[in-house]
mmCIF file of C-alpha atoms in Angstrom:
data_model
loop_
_atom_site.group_PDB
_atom_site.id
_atom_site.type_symbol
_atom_site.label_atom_id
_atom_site.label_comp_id
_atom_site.label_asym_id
_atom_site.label_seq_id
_atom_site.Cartn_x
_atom_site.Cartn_y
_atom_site.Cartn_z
ATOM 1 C CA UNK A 169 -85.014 199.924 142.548
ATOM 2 C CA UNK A 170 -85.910 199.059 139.088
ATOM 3 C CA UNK A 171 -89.012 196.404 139.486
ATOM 4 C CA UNK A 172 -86.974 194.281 136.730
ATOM 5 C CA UNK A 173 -84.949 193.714 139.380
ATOM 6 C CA UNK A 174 -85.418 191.366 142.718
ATOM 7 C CA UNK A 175 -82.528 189.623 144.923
ATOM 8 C CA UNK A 176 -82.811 186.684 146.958
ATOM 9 C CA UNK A 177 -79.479 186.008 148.011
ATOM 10 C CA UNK A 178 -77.875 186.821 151.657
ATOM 11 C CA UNK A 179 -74.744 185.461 153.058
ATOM 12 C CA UNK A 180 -74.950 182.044 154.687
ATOM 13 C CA UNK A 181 -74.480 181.598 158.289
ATOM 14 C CA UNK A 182 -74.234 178.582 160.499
ATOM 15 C CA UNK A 183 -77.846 178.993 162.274
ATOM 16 C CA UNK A 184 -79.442 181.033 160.174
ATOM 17 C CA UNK A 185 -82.946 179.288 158.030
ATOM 18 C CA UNK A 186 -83.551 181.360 154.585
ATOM 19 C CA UNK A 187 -87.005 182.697 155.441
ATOM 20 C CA UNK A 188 -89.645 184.383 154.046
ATOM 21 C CA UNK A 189 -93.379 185.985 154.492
ATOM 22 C CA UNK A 190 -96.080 184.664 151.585
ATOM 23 C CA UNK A 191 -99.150 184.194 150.413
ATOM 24 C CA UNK A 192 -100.197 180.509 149.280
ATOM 25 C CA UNK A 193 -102.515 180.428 146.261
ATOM 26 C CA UNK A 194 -103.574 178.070 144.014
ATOM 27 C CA UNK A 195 -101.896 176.958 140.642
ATOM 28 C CA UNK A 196 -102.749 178.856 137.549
ATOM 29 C CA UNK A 197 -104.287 175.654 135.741
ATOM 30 C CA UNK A 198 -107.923 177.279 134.680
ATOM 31 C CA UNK A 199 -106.290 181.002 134.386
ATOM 32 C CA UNK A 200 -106.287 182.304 130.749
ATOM 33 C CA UNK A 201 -103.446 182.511 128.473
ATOM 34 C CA UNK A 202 -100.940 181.214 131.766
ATOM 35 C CA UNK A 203 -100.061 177.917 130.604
ATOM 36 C CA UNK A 204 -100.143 178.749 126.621
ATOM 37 C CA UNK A 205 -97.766 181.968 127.686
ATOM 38 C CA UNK A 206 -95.815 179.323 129.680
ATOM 39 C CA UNK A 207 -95.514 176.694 126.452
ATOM 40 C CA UNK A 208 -94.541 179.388 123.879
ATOM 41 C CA UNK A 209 -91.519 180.697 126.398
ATOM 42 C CA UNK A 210 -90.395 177.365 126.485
ATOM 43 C CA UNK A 211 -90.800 176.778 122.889
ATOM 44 C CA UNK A 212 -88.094 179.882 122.477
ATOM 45 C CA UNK A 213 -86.372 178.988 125.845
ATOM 46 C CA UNK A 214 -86.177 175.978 125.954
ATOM 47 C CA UNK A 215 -84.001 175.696 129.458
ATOM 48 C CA UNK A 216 -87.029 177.253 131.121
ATOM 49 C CA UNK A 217 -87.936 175.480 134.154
ATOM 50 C CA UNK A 218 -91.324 175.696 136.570
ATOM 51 C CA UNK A 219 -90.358 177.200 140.007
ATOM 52 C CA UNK A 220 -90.806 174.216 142.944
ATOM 53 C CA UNK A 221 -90.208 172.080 140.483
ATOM 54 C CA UNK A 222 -86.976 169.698 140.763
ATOM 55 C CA UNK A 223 -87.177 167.349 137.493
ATOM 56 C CA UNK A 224 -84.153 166.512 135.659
ATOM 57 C CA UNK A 225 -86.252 164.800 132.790
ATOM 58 C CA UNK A 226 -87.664 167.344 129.928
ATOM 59 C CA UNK A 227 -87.920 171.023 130.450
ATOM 60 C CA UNK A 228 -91.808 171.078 128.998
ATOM 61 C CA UNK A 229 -92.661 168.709 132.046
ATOM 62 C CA UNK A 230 -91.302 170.640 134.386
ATOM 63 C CA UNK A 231 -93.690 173.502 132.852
ATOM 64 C CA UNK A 232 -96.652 171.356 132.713
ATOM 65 C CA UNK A 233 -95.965 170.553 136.327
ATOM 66 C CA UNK A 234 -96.832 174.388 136.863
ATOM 67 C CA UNK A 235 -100.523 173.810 137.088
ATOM 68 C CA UNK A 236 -99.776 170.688 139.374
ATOM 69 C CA UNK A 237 -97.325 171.981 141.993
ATOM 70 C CA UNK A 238 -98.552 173.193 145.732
ATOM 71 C CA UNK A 239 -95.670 175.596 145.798
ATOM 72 C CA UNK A 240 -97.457 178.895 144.073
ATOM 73 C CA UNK A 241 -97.536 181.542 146.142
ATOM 74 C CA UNK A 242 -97.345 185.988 146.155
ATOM 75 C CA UNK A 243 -93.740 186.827 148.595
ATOM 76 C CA UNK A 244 -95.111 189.553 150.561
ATOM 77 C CA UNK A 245 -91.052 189.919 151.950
ATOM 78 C CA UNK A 246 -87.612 189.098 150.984
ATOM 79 C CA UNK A 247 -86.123 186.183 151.745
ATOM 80 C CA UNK A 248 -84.032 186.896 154.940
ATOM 81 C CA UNK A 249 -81.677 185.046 157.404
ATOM 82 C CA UNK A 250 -83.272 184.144 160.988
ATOM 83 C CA UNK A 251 -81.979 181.759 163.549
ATOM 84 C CA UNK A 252 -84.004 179.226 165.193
ATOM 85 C CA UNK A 253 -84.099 181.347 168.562
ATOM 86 C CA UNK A 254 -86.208 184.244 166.876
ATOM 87 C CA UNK A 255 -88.674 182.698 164.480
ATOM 88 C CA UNK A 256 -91.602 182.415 167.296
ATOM 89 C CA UNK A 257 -91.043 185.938 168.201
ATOM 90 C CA UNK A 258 -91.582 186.495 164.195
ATOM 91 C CA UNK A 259 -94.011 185.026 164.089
ATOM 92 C CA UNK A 260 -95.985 186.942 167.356
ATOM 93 C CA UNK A 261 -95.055 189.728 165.870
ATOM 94 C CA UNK A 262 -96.464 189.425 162.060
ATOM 95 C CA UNK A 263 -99.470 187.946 163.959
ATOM 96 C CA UNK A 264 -99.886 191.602 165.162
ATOM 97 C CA UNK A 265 -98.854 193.431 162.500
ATOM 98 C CA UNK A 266 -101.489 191.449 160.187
ATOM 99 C CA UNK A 267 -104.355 191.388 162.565
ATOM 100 C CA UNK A 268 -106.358 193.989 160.934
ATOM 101 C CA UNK A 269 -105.631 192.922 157.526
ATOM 102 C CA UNK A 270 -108.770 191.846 155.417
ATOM 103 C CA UNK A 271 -108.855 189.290 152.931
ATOM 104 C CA UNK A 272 -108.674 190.236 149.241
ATOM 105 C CA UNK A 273 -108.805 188.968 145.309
ATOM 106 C CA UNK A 274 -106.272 190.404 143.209
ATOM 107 C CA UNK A 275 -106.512 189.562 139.482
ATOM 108 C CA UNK A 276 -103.000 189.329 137.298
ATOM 109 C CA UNK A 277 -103.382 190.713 134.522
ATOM 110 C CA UNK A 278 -99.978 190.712 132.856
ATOM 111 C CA UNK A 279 -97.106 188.583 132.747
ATOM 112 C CA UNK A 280 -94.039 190.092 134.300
ATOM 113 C CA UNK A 281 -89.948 189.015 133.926
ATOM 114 C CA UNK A 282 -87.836 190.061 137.107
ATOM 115 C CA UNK A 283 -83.811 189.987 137.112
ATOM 116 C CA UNK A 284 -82.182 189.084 140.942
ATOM 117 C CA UNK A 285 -79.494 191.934 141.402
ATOM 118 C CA UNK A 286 -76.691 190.107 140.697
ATOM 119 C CA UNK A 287 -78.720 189.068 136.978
ATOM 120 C CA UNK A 288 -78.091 185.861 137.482
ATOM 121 C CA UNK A 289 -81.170 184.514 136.865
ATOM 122 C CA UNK A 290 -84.321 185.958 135.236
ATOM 123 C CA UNK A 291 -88.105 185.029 136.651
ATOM 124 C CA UNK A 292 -90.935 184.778 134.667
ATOM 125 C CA UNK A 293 -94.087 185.550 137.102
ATOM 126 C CA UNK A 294 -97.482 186.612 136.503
ATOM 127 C CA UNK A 295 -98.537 189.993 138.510
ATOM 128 C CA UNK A 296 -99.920 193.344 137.202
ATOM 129 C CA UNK A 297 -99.587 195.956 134.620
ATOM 130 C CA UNK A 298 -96.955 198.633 134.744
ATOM 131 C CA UNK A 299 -98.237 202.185 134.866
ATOM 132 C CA UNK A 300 -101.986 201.140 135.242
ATOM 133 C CA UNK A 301 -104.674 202.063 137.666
ATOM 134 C CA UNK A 302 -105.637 200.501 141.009
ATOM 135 C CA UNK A 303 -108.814 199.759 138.537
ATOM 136 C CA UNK A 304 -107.066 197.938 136.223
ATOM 137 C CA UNK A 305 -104.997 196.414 138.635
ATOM 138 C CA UNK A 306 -107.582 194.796 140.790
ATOM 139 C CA UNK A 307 -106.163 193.802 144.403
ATOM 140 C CA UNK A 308 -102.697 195.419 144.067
ATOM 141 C CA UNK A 309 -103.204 198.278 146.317
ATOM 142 C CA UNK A 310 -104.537 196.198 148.881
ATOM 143 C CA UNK A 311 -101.381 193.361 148.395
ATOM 144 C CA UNK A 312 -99.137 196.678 148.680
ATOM 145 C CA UNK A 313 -101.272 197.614 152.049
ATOM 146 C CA UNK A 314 -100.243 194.039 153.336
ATOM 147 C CA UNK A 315 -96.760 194.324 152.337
ATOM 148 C CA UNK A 316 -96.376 197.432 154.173
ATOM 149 C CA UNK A 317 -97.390 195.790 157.621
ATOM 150 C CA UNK A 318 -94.544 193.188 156.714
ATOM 151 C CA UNK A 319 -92.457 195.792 156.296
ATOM 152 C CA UNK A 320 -92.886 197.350 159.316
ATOM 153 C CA UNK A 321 -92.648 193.891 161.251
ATOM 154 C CA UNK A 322 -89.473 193.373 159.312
ATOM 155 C CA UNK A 323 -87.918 196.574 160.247
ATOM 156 C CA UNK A 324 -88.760 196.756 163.845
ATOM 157 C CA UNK A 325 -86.676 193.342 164.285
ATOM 158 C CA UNK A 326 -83.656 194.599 162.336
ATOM 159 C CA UNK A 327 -84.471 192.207 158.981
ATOM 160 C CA UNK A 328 -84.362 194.062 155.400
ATOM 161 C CA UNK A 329 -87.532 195.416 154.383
ATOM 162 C CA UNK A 330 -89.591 194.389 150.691
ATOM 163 C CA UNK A 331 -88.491 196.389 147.915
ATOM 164 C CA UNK A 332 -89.145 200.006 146.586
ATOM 165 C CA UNK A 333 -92.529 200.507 144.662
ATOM 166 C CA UNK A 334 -93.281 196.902 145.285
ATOM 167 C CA UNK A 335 -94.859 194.852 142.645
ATOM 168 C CA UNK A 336 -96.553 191.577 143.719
ATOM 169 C CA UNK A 337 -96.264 188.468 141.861
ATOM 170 C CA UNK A 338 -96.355 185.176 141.512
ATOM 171 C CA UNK A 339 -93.055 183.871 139.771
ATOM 172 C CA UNK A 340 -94.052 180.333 137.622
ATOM 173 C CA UNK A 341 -90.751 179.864 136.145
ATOM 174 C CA UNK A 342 -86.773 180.548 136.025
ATOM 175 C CA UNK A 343 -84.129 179.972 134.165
ATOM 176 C CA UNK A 344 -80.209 180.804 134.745
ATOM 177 C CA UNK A 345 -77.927 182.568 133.390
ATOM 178 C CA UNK A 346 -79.755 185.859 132.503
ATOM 179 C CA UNK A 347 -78.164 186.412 129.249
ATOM 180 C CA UNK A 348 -79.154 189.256 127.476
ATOM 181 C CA UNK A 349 -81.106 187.689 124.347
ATOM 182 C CA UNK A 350 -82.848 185.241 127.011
ATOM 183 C CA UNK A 351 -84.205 188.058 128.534
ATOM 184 C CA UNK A 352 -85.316 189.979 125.395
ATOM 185 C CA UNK A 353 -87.093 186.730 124.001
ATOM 186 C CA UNK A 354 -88.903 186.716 127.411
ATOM 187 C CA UNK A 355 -89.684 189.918 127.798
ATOM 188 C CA UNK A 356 -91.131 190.521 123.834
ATOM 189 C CA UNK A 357 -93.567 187.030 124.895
ATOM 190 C CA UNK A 358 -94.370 188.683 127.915
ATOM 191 C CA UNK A 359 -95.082 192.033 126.351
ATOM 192 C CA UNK A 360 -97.388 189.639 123.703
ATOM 193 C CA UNK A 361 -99.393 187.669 126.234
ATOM 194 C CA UNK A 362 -102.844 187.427 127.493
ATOM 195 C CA UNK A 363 -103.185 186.592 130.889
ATOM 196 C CA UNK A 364 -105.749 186.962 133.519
ATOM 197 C CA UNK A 365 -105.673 185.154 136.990
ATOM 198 C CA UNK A 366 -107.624 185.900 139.668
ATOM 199 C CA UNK A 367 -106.573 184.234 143.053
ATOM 200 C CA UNK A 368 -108.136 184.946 146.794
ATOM 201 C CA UNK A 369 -105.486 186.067 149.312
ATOM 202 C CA UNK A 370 -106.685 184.655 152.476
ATOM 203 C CA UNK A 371 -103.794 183.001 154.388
ATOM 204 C CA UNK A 372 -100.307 184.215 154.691
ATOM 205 C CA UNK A 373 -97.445 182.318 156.089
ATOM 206 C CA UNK A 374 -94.170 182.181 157.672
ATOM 207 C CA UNK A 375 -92.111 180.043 155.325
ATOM 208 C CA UNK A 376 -88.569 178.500 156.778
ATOM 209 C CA UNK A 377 -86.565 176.531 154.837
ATOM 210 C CA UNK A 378 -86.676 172.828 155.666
ATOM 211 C CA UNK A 379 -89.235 173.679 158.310
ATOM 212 C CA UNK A 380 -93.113 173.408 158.476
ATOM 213 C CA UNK A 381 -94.351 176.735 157.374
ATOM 214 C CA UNK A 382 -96.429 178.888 160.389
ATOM 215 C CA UNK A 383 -99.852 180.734 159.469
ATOM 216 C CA UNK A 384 -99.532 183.964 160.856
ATOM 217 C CA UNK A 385 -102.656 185.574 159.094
ATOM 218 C CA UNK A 386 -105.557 183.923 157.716
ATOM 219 C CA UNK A 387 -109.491 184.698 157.025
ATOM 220 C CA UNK A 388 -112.463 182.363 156.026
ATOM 221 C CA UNK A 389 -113.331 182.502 152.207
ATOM 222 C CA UNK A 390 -116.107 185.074 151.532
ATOM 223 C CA UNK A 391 -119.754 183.091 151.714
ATOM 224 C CA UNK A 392 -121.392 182.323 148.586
ATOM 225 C CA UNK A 393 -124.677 185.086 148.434
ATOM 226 C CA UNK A 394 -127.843 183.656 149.689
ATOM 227 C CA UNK A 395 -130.557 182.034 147.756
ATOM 228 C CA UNK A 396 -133.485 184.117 146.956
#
């Protein structure tokens, strides 16, 4: 699967909560080039809107409201359907499947435009470079590591497994429909930008829709060195 390309949608059942496996991090405020990469989309798209972000006033707020919003966060999973019935049993059994996983800092250091299958609507995240190195690309391999324990949770309870060749992000805006010169203004400011954010992974959570999310994973943040 082209990593241009990411779905989110499932049919809806009676019973079923859209649900997904994430990692919370903070808001890009202090990251360079995010927010001026953000402001120059919007200049050119101007239906842009932040992710998380439900504003019916002007566009540019919405994007402002980017560095404001508790609602960033790396999808280590697809969103799925899962009834009430099984979600503790999900979450025992990422609990397990995450227990040896160590905390890590990735830095993004690209900005990144993903398509949902049905190219409906186009994402503008911030994640890593195509084609690099796991030097360049500090923290991916280890992100991939993590998604592959989801994965395997995922699969051993029947539920649809991340993508192919998976490449984490952190989407900061959207904007529907995907037409084809929208997405070639995106991807040419994309392809232009600057960007480098550095975030800690240290807590990962069940997420259900219109329910309190669960931790299933989390690690202290690494002690500042000693005093000499």
């Amino acid at each position: 699967m082209s990593s241009s390309r990411r779905a989110r949608a499932f049919a809806h059942v009676d019973g079923n909560f859209a649900t997904h496996v994430r990692a919370p991090v903070p808001r890009p405020s202090d990251a360079r080039g995010v927010m001026e990469t953000l402001r120059r989309m919007t200049v050119e798209v101007p239906q842009l809107e932040a992710c998380g972000v439900d504003d019916d006033d002007a566009v540019l707020r919405g994007i402002e409201a980017v560095s404001t919003s508790a609602h960033a966060h790396v999808s280590l999973s697809r969103v799925f359907p899962i009834t009430y019935e099984r979600m503790e049993a999900m979450r025992a059994a990422l609990k397990i499947g995450l227990l040896e996983c160590e905390a890590t800092t990735a830095t993004f250091n690209a900005t990144r435009v993903f398509l949902n299958d049905d190219e409906t609507r186009v994402f503008v995240a911030v994640g890593f470079r195509e084609h690099a190195s796991d030097a360049e690309n500090v923290g991916k391999a280890d992100l991939v590591k993590i998604i592959a324990r989801v994965n395997e949770v995922c699969a051993s309870m029947g539920l649809p497994e991340y993508y192919e060749d998976p490449e984490p992000h952190a989407s900061l805006a959207w904007t529907a429909p995907a037409d084809e010169e929208t997405v070639g203004i995106l991807r040419r400011l994309a392809r232009e930008a600057d960007v480098e954010w550095t975030v800690d992974i240290r807590r990962i959570v069940l997420d259900v829709s219109g329910l309190q999310e669960k931790t299933v994973w989390a690690r202290e943040a690494a002690l500042p060195p000693p005093e000499l």
